[in-house]
Short mmCIF file of C-alpha atoms in Angstrom, two decimals:
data_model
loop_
_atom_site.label_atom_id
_atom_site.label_comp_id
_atom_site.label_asym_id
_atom_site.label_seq_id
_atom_site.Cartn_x
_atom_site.Cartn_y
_atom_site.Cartn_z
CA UNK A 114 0.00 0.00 0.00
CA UNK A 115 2.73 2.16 -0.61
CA UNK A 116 0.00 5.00 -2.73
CA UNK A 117 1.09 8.57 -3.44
CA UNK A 118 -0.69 11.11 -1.90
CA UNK A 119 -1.21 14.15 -4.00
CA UNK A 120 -0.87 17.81 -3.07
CA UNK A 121 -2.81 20.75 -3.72
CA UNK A 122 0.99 21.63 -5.56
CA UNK A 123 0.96 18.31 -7.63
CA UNK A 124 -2.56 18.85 -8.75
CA UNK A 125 -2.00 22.81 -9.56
CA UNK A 126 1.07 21.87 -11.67
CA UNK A 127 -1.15 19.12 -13.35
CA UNK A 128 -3.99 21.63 -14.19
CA UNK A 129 -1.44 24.53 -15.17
CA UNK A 130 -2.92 27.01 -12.68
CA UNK A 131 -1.84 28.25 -9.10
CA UNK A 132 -2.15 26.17 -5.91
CA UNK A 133 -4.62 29.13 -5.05
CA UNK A 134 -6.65 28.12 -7.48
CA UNK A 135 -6.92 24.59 -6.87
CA UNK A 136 -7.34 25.96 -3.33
CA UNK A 137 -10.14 27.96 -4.03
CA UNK A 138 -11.69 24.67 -6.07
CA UNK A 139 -11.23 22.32 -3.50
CA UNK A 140 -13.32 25.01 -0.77
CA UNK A 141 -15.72 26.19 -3.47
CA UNK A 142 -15.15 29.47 -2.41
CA UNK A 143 -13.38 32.52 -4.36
CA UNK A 144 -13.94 33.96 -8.53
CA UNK A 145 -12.96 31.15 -10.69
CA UNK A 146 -14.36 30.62 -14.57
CA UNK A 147 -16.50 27.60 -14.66
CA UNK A 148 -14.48 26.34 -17.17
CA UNK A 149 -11.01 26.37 -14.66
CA UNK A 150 -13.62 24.92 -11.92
CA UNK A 151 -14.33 21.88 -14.08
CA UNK A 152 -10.81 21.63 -14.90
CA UNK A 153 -9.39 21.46 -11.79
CA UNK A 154 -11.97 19.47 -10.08
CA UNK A 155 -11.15 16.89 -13.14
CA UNK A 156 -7.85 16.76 -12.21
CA UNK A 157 -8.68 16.43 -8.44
CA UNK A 158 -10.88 13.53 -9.10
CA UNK A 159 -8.22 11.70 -11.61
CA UNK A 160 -5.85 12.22 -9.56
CA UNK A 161 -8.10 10.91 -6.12
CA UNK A 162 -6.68 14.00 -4.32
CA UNK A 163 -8.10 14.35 -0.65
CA UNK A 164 -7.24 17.40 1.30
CA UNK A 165 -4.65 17.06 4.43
CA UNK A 166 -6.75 17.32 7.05
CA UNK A 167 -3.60 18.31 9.71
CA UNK A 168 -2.61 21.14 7.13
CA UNK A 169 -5.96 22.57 7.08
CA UNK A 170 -6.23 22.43 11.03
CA UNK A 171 -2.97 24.52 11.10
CA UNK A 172 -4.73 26.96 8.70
CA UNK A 173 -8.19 27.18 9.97
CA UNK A 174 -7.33 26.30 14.03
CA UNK A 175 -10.00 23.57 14.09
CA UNK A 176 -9.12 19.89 14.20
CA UNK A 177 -13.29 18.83 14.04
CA UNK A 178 -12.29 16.31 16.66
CA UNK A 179 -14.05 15.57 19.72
CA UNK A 180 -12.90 13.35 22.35
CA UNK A 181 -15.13 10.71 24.14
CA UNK A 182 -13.88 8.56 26.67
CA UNK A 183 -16.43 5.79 27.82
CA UNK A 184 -15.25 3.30 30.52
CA UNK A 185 -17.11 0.48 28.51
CA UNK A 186 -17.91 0.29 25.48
CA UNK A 187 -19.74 -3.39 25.14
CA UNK A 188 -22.55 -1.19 27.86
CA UNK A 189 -25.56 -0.76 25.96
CA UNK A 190 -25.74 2.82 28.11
CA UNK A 191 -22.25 3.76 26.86
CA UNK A 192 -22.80 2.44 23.56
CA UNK A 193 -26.02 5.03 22.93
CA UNK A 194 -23.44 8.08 24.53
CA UNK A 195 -21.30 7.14 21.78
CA UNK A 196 -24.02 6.99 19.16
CA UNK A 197 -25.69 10.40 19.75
CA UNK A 198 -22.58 12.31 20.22
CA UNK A 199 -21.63 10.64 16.82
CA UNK A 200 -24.81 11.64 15.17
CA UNK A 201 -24.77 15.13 16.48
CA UNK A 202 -20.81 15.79 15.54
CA UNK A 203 -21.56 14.21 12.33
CA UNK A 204 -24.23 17.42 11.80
CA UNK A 205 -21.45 19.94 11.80
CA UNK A 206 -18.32 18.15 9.80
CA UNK A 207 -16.56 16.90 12.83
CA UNK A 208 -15.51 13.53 13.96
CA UNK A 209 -14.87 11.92 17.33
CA UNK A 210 -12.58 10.02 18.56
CA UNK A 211 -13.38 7.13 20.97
CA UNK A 212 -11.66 5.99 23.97
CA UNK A 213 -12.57 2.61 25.59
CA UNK A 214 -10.67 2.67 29.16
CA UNK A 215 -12.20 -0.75 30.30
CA UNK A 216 -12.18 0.50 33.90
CA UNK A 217 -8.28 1.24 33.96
CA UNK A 218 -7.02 4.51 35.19
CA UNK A 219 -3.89 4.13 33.22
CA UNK A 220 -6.17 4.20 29.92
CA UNK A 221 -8.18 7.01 31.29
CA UNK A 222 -5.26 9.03 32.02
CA UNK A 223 -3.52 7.85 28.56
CA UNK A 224 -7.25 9.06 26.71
CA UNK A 225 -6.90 12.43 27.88
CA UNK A 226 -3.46 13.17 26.94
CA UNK A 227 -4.50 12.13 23.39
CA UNK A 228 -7.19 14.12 22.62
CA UNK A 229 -5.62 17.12 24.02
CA UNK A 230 -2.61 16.50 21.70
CA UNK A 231 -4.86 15.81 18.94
CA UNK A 232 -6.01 19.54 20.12
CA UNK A 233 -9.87 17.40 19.74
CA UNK A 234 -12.20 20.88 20.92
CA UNK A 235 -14.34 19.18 23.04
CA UNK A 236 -14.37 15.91 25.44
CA UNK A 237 -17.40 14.32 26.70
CA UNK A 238 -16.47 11.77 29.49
CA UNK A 239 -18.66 9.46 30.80
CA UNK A 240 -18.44 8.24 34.65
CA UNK A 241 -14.69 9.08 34.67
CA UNK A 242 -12.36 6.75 37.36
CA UNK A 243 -9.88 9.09 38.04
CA UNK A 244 -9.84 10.87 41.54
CA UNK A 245 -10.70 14.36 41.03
CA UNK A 246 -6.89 15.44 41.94
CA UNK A 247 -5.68 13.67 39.30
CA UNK A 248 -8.43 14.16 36.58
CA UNK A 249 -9.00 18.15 37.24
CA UNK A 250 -5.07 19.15 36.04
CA UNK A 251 -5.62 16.61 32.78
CA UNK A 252 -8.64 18.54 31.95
CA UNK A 253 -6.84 21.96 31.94
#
């Protein structure tokens, strides 16, 4: 699985145009000809570009990652959690990522250093294990 992954740069040289322009394709937003549109996107489809998600996060200061930590994930009542925070981050272009600490404080504690060096903007923890003097400082 060793696939390329194209640039904004590879597909602009491909298309003969400016990576501002394949920028400006790829977030529908800006004055393009309909012609250069169709273009471009053509290129961007041949070519199976996705956009880097980390680059844009460095651009826009969003990641669209939220945290949820759940000490058990096979619990029907954890499970739902899960679900409707899923359904309602879904709504607005953002994505969680899940945290299953099976009871362990060492997985709890692990969770939480993740997400906040994925930068995730939000957490929702359910029944957390920690004692509050260790979970409060982790939440900063």
């Amino acid at each position: 699985m060793n696939k390329r992954k194209f640039t904004l740069a590879d597909v602009a040289s491909e298309a003969g145009v400016s990576v501002m322009t394949v920028s400006r394709v790829v977030n529908n937003k800006g004055e393009i000809s309909d012609e250069t549109r169709r273009q471009v996107q053509s290129i961007i489809d041949r070519m199976n570009y996705r956009p880097n998600r980390v680059a844009r996060s460095l651009v826009t200061q969003r990641t669209h990652i939220i945290g949820v930590v759940v000490p058990d994930i096979t619990n029907p009542y954890f499970a739902n959690i899960v679900r409707g925070v899923e359904d309602e981050a879904w709504k607005y272009g953002d994505n969680i990522i899940l945290n299953n600490t099976v009871e362990q404080h060492q997985r709890e504690t692990s969770a939480l250093q993740l997400l906040e060096e994925t930068e995730a903007e939000a957490l929702v923890m359910c029944s957390p294990r920690l004692p509050d003097e260790e979970l409060h400082p982790l939440l900063q």
